[in-house]
mmCIF file with all atom_site columns, C-alpha atoms in Angstrom:
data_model
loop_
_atom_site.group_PDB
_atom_site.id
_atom_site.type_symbol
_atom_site.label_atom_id
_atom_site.label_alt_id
_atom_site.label_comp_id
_atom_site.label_asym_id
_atom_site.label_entity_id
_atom_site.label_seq_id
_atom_site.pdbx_PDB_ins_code
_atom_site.Cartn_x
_atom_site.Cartn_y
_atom_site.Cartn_z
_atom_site.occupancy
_atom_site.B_iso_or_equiv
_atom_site.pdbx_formal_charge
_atom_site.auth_seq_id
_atom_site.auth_comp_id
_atom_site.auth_asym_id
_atom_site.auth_atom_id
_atom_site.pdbx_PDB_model_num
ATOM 1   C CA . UNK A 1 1   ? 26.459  5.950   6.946   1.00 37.00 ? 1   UNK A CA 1
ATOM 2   C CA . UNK A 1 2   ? 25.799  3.124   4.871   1.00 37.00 ? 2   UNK A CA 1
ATOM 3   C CA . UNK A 1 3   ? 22.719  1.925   7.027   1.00 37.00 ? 3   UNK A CA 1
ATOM 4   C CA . UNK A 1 4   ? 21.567  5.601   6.810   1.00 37.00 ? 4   UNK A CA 1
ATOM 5   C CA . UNK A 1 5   ? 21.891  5.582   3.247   1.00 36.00 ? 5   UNK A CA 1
ATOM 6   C CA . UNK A 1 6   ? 20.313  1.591   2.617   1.00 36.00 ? 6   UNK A CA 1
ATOM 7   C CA . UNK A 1 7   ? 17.700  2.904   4.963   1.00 36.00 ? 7   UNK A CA 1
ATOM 8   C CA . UNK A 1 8   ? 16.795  5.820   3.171   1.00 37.00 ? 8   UNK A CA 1
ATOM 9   C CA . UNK A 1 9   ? 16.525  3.829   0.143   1.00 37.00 ? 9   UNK A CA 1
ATOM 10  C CA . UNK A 1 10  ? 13.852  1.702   1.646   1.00 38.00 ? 10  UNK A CA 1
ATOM 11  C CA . UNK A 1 11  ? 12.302  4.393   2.527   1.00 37.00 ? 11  UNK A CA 1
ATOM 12  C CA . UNK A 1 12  ? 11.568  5.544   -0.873  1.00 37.00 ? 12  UNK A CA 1
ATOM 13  C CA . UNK A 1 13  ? 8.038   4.097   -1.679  1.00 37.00 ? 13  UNK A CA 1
ATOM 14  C CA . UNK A 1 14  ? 8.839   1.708   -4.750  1.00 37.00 ? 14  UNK A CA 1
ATOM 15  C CA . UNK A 1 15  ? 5.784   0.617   -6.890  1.00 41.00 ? 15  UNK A CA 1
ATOM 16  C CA . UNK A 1 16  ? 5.432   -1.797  -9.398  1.00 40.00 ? 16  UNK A CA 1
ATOM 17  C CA . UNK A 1 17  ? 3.125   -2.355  -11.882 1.00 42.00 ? 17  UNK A CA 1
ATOM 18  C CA . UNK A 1 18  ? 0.394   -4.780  -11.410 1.00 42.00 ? 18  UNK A CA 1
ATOM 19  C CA . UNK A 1 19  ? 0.731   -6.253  -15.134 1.00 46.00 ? 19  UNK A CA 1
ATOM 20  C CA . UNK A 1 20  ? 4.275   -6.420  -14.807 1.00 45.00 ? 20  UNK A CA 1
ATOM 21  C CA . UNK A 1 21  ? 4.314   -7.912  -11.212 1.00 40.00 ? 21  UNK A CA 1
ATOM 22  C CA . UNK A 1 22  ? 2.150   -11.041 -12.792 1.00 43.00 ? 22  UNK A CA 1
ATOM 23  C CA . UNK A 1 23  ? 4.307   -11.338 -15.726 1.00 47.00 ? 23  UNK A CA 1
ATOM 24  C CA . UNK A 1 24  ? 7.615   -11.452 -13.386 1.00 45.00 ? 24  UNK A CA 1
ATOM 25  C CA . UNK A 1 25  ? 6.029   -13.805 -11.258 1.00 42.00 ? 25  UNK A CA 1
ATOM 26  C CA . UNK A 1 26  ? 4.797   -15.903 -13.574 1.00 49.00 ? 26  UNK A CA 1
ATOM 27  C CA . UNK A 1 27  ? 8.373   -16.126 -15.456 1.00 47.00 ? 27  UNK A CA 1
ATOM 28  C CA . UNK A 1 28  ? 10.523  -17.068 -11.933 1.00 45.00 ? 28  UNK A CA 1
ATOM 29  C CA . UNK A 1 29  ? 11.849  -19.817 -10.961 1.00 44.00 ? 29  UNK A CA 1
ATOM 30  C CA . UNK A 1 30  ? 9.453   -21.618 -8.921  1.00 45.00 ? 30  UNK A CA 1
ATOM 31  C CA . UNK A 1 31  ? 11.632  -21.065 -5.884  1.00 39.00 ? 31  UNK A CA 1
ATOM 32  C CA . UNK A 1 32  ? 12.006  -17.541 -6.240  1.00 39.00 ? 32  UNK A CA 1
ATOM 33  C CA . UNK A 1 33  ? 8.075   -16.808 -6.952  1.00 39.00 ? 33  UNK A CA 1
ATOM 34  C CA . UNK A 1 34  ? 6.719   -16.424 -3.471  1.00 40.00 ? 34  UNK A CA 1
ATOM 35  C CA . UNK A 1 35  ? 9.957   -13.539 -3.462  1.00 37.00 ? 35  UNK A CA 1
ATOM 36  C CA . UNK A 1 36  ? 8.948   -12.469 -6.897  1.00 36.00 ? 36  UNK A CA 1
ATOM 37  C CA . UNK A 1 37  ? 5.986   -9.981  -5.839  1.00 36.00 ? 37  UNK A CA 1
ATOM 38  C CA . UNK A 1 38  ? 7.849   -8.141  -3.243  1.00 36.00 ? 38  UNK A CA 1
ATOM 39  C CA . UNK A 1 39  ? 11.082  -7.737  -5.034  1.00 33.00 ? 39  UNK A CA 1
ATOM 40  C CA . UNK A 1 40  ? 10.360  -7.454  -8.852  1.00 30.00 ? 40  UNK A CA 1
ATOM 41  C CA . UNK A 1 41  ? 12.048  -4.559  -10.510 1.00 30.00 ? 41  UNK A CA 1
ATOM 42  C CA . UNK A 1 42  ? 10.504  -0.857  -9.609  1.00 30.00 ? 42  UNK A CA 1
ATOM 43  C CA . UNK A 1 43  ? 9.090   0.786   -12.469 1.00 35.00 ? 43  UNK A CA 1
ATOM 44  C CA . UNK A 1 44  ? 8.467   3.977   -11.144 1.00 32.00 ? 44  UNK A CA 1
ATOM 45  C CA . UNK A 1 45  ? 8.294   6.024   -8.189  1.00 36.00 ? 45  UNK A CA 1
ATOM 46  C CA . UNK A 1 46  ? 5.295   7.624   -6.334  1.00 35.00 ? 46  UNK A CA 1
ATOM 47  C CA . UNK A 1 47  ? 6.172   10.755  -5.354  1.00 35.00 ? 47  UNK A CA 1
ATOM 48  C CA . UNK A 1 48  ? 3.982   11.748  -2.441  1.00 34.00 ? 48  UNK A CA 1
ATOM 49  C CA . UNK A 1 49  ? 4.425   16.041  -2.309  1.00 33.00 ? 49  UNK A CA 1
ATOM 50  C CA . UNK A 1 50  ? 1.472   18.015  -0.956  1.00 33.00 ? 50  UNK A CA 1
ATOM 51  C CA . UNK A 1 51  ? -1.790  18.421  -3.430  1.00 38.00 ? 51  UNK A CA 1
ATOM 52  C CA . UNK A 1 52  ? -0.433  16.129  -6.212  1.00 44.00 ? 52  UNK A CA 1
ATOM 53  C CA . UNK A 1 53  ? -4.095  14.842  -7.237  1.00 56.00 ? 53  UNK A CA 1
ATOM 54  C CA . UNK A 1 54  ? -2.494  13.213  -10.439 1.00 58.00 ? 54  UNK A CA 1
ATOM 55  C CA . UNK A 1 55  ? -0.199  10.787  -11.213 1.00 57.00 ? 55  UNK A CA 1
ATOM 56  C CA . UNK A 1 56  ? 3.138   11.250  -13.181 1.00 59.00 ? 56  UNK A CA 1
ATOM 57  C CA . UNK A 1 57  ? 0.854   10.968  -16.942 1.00 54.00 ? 57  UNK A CA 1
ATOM 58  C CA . UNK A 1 58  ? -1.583  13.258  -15.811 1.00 52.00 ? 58  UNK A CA 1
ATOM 59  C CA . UNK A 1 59  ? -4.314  11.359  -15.027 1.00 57.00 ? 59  UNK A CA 1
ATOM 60  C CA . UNK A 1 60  ? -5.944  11.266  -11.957 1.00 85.00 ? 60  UNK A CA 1
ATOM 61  C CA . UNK A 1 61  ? -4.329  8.811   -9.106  1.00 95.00 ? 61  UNK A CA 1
ATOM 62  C CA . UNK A 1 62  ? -6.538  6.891   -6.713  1.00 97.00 ? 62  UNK A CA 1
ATOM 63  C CA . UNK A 1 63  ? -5.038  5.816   -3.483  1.00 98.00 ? 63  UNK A CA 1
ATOM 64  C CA . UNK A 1 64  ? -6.373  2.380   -2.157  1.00 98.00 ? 64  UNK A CA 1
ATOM 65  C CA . UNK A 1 65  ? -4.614  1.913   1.579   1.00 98.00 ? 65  UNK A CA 1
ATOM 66  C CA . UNK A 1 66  ? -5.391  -1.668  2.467   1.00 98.00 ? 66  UNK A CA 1
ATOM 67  C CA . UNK A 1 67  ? -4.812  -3.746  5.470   1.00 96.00 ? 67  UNK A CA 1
ATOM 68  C CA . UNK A 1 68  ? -5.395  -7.351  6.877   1.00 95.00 ? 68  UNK A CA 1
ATOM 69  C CA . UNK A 1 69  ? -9.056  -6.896  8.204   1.00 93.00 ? 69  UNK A CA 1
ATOM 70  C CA . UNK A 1 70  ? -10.495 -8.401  11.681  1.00 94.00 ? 70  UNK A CA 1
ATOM 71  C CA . UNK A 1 71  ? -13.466 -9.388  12.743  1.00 92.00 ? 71  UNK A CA 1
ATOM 72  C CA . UNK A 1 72  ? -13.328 -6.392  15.535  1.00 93.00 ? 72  UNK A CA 1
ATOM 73  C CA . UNK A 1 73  ? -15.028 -3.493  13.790  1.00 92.00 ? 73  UNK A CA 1
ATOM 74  C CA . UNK A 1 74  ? -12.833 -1.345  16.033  1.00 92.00 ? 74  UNK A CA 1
ATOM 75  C CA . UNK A 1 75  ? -9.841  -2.325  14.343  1.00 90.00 ? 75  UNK A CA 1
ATOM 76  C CA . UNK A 1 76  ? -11.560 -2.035  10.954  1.00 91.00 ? 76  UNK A CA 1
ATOM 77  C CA . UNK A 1 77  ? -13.003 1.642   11.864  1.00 94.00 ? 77  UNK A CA 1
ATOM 78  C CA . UNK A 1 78  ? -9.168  2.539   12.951  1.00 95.00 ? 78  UNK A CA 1
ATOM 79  C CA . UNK A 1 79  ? -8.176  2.383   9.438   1.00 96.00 ? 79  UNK A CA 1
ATOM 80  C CA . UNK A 1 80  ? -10.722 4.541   8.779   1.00 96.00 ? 80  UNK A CA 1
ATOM 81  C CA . UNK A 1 81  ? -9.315  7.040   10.858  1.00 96.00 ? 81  UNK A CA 1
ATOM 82  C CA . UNK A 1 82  ? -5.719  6.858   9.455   1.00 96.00 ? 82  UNK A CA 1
ATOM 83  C CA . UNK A 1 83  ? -6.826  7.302   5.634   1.00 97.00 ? 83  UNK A CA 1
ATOM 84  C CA . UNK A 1 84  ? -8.411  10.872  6.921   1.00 96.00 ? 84  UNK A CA 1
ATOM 85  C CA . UNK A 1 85  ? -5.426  11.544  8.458   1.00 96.00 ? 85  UNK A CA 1
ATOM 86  C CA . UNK A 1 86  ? -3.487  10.636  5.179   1.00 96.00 ? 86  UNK A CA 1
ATOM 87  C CA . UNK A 1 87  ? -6.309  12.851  3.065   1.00 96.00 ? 87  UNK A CA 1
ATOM 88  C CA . UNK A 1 88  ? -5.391  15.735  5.829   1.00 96.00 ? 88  UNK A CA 1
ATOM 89  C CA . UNK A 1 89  ? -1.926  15.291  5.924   1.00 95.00 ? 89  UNK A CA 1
ATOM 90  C CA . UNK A 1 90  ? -1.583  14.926  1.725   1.00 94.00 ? 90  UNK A CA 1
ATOM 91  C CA . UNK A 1 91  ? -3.772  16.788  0.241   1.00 93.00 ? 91  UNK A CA 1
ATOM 92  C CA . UNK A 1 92  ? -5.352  13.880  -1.659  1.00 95.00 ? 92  UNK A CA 1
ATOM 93  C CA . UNK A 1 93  ? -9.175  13.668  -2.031  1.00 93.00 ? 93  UNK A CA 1
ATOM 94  C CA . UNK A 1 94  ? -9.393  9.829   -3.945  1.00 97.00 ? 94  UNK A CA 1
ATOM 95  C CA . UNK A 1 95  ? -8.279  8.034   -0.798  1.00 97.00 ? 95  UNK A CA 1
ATOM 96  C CA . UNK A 1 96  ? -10.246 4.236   -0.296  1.00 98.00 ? 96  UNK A CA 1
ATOM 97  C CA . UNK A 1 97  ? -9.133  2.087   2.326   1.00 98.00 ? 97  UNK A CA 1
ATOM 98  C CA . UNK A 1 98  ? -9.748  -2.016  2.058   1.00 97.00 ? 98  UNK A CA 1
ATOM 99  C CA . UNK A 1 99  ? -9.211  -4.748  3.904   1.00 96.00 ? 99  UNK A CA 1
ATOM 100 C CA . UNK A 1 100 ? -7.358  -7.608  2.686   1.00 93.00 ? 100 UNK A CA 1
ATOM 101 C CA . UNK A 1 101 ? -9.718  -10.124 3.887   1.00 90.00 ? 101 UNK A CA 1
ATOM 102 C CA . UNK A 1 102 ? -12.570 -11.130 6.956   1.00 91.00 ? 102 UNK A CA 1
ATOM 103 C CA . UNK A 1 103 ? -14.703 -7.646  5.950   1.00 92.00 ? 103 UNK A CA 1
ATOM 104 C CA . UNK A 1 104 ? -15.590 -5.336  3.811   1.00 94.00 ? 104 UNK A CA 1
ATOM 105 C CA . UNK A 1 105 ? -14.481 -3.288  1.981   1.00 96.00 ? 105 UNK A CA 1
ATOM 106 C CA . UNK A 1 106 ? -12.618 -5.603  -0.184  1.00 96.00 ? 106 UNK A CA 1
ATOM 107 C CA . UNK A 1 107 ? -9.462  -4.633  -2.366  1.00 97.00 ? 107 UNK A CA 1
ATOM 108 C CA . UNK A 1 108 ? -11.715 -5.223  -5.182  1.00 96.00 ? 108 UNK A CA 1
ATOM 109 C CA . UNK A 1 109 ? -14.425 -2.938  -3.935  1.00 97.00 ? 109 UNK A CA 1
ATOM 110 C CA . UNK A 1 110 ? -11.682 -0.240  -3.203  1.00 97.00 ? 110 UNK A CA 1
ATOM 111 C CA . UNK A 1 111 ? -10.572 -0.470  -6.766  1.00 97.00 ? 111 UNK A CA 1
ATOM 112 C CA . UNK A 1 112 ? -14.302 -0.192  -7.655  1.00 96.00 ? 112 UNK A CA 1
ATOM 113 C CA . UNK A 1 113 ? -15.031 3.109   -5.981  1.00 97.00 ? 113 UNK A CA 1
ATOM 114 C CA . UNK A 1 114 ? -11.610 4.689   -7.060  1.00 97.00 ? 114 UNK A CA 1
ATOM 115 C CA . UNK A 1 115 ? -12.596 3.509   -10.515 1.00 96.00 ? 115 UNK A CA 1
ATOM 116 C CA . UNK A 1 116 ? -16.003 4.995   -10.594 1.00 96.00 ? 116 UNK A CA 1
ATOM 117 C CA . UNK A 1 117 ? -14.077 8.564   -8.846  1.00 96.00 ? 117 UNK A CA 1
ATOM 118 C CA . UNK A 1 118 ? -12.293 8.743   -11.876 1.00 95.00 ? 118 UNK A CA 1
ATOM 119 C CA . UNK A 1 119 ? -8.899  7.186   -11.154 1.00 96.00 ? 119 UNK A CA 1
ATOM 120 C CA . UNK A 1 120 ? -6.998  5.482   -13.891 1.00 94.00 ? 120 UNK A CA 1
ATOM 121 C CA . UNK A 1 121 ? -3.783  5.229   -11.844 1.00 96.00 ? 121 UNK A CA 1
ATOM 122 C CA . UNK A 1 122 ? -4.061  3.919   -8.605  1.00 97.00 ? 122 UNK A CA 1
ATOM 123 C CA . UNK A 1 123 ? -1.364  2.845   -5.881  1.00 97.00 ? 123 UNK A CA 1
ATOM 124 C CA . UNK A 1 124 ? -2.148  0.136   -3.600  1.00 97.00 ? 124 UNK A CA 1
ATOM 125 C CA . UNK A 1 125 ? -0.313  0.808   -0.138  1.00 97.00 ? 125 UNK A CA 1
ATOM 126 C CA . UNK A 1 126 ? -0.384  -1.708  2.250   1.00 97.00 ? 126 UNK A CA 1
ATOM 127 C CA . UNK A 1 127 ? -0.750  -0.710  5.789   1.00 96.00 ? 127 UNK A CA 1
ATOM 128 C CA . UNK A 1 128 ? 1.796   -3.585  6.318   1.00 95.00 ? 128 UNK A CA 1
ATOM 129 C CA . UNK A 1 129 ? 5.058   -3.040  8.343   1.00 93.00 ? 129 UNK A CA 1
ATOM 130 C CA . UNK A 1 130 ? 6.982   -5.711  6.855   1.00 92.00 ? 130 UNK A CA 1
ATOM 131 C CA . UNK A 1 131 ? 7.266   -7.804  3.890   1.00 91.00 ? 131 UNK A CA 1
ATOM 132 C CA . UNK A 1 132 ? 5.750   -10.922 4.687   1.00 91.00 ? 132 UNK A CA 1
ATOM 133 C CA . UNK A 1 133 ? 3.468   -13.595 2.323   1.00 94.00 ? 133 UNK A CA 1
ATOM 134 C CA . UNK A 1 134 ? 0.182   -10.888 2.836   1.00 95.00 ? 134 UNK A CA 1
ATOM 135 C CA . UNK A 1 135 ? 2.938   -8.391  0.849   1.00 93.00 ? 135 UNK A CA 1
ATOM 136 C CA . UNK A 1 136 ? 4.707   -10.849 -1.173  1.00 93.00 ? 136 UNK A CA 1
ATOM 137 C CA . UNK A 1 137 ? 1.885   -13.480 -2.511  1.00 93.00 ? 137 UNK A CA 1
ATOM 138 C CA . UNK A 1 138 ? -1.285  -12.439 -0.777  1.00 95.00 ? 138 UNK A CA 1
ATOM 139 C CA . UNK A 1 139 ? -2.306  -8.691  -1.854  1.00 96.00 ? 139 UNK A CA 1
ATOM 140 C CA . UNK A 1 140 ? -0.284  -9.178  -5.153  1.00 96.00 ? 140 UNK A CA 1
ATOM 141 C CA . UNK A 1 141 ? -2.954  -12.294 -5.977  1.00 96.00 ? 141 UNK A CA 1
ATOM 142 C CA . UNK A 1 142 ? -5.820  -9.803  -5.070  1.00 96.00 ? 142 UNK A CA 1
ATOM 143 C CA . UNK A 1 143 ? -5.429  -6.957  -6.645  1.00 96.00 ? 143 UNK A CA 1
ATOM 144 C CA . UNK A 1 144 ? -3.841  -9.372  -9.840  1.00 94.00 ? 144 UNK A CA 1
ATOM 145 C CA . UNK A 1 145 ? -7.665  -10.936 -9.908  1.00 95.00 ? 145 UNK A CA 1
ATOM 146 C CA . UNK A 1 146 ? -9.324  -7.700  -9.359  1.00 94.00 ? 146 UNK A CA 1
ATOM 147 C CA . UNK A 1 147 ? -7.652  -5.768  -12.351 1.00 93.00 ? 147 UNK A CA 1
ATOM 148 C CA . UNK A 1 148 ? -8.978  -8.732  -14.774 1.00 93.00 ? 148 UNK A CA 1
ATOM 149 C CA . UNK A 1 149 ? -11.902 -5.941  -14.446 1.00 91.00 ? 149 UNK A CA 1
ATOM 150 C CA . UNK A 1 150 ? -10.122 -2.561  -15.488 1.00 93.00 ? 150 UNK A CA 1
ATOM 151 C CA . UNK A 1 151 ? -7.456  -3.148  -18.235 1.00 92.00 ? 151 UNK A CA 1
ATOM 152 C CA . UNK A 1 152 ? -7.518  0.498   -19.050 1.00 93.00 ? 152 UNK A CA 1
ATOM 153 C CA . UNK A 1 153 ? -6.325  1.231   -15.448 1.00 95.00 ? 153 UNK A CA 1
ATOM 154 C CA . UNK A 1 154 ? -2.679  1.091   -14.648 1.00 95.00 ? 154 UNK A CA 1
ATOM 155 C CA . UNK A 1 155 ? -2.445  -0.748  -10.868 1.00 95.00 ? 155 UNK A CA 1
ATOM 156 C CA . UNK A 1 156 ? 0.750   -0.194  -8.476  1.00 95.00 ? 156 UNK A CA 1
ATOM 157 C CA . UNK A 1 157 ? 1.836   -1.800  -5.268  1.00 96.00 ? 157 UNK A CA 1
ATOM 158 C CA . UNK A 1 158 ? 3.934   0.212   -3.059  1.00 96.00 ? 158 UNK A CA 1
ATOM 159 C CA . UNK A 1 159 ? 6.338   -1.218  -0.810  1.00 93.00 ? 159 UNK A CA 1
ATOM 160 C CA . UNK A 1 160 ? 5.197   -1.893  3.473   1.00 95.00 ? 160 UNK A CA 1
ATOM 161 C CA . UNK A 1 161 ? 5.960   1.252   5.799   1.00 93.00 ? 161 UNK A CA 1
ATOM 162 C CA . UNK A 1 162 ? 9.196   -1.036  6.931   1.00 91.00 ? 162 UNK A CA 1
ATOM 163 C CA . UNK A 1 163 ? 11.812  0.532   8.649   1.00 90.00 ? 163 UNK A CA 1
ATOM 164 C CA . UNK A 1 164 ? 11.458  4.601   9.214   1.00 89.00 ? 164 UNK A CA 1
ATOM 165 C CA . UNK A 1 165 ? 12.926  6.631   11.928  1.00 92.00 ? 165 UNK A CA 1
ATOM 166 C CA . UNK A 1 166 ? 9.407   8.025   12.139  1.00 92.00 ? 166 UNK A CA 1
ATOM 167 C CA . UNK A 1 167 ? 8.781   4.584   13.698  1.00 93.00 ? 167 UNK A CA 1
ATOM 168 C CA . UNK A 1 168 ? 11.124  4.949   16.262  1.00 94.00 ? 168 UNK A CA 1
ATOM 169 C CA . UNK A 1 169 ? 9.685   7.725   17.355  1.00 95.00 ? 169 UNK A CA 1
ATOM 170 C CA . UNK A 1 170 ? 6.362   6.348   17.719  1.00 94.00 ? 170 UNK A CA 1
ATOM 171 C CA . UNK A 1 171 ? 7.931   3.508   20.067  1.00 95.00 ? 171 UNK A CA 1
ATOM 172 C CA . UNK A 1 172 ? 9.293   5.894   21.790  1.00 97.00 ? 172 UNK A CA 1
ATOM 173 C CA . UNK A 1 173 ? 6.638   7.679   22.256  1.00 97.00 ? 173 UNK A CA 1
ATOM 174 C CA . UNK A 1 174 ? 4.665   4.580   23.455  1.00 96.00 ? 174 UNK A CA 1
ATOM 175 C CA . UNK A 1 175 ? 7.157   3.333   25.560  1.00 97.00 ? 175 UNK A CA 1
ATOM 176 C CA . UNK A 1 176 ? 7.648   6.715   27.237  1.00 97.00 ? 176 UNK A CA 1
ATOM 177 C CA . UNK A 1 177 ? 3.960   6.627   28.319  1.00 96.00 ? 177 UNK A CA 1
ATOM 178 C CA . UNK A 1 178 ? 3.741   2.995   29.600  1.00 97.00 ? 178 UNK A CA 1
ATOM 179 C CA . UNK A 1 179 ? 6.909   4.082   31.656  1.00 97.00 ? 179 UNK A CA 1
ATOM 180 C CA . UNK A 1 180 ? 4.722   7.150   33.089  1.00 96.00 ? 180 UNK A CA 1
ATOM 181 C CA . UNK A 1 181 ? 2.364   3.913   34.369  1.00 93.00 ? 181 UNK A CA 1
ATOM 182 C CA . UNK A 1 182 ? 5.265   2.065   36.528  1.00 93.00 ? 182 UNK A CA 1
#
């Protein structure tokens, strides 16, 4: 019960603020800053319910979902295809997606065009699974540089999918086909 319950937990999407993220990091330790951006203390929550088109202030939340980028536009057109299926499957309209780096667009650009849509609040989700340097160092840096631009907007990073017992099914899913194969 007490995995269930620390895994729930994670589960929650946690979000911190991007101003608050650079001051934490830049008052660590020097040996706990490359930790610093994935585990600096949670501000608020994001609550993701059906239709919510604002964020907890009222003002209209963008979503930016952003992953590594490739060089194959395939794999750059797939996440594409999952940020309709996230508009679809949450109601929200100001959806961008971004790729870390190799392509466009950039996190930068993303927080352009959710800027321009009218979003003051905006929640950077990585399409991570786990918390490695892109979630602790990497996408923190970016989206740091790229809110010099847009003081007046208020910048969060949600936590990596991680673990989910969503996932499992997935896996199981895949596994259950490849088996079908043999």
């Amino acid at each position: 019960e007490m995995l269930a319950m620390a895994t729930r937990k994670a589960l929650v999407p946690q979000v911190v603020s991007g101003r608050a993220l650079a001051r934490k990091v830049a008052s660590a330790p020097a040996r706990l800053r490359g930790q610093a951006a994935a585990s600096v203390r949670v501000r608020r929550r994001v609550t993701t319910t059906r239709l919510q088109a604002t964020s907890s202030n009222g003002d209209t939340l963008g979503v930016i979902i952003v992953d590594h980028g490739s060089k194959k536009k395939d794999s750059n057109e797939m996440l594409d295809a999952f940020a309709d299926l996230y508009k679809r499957k949450t109601g929200r309209d100001l959806v961008e997606v971004a790729h870390m780096e190799l392509c466009e667009p950039s996190i930068e650009t993303a927080l352009t065009k959710c800027y321009s849509r009218g979003a003051r609040d905006i929640v950077v989700a990585p399409y991570f699974l786990s918390p490695g340097r892109h979630i602790k160092q990497d996408i923190p840096r970016i989206v740091r540089n790229a809110a010099k631009n847009y003081p007046d907007v208020n910048i969060e990073i949600a936590q990596p999918i991680g673990l989910d017992p969503l996932l499992a099914e997935v896996i199981e899913s895949r596994v259950k086909a490849a088996s079908e194969e043999l």
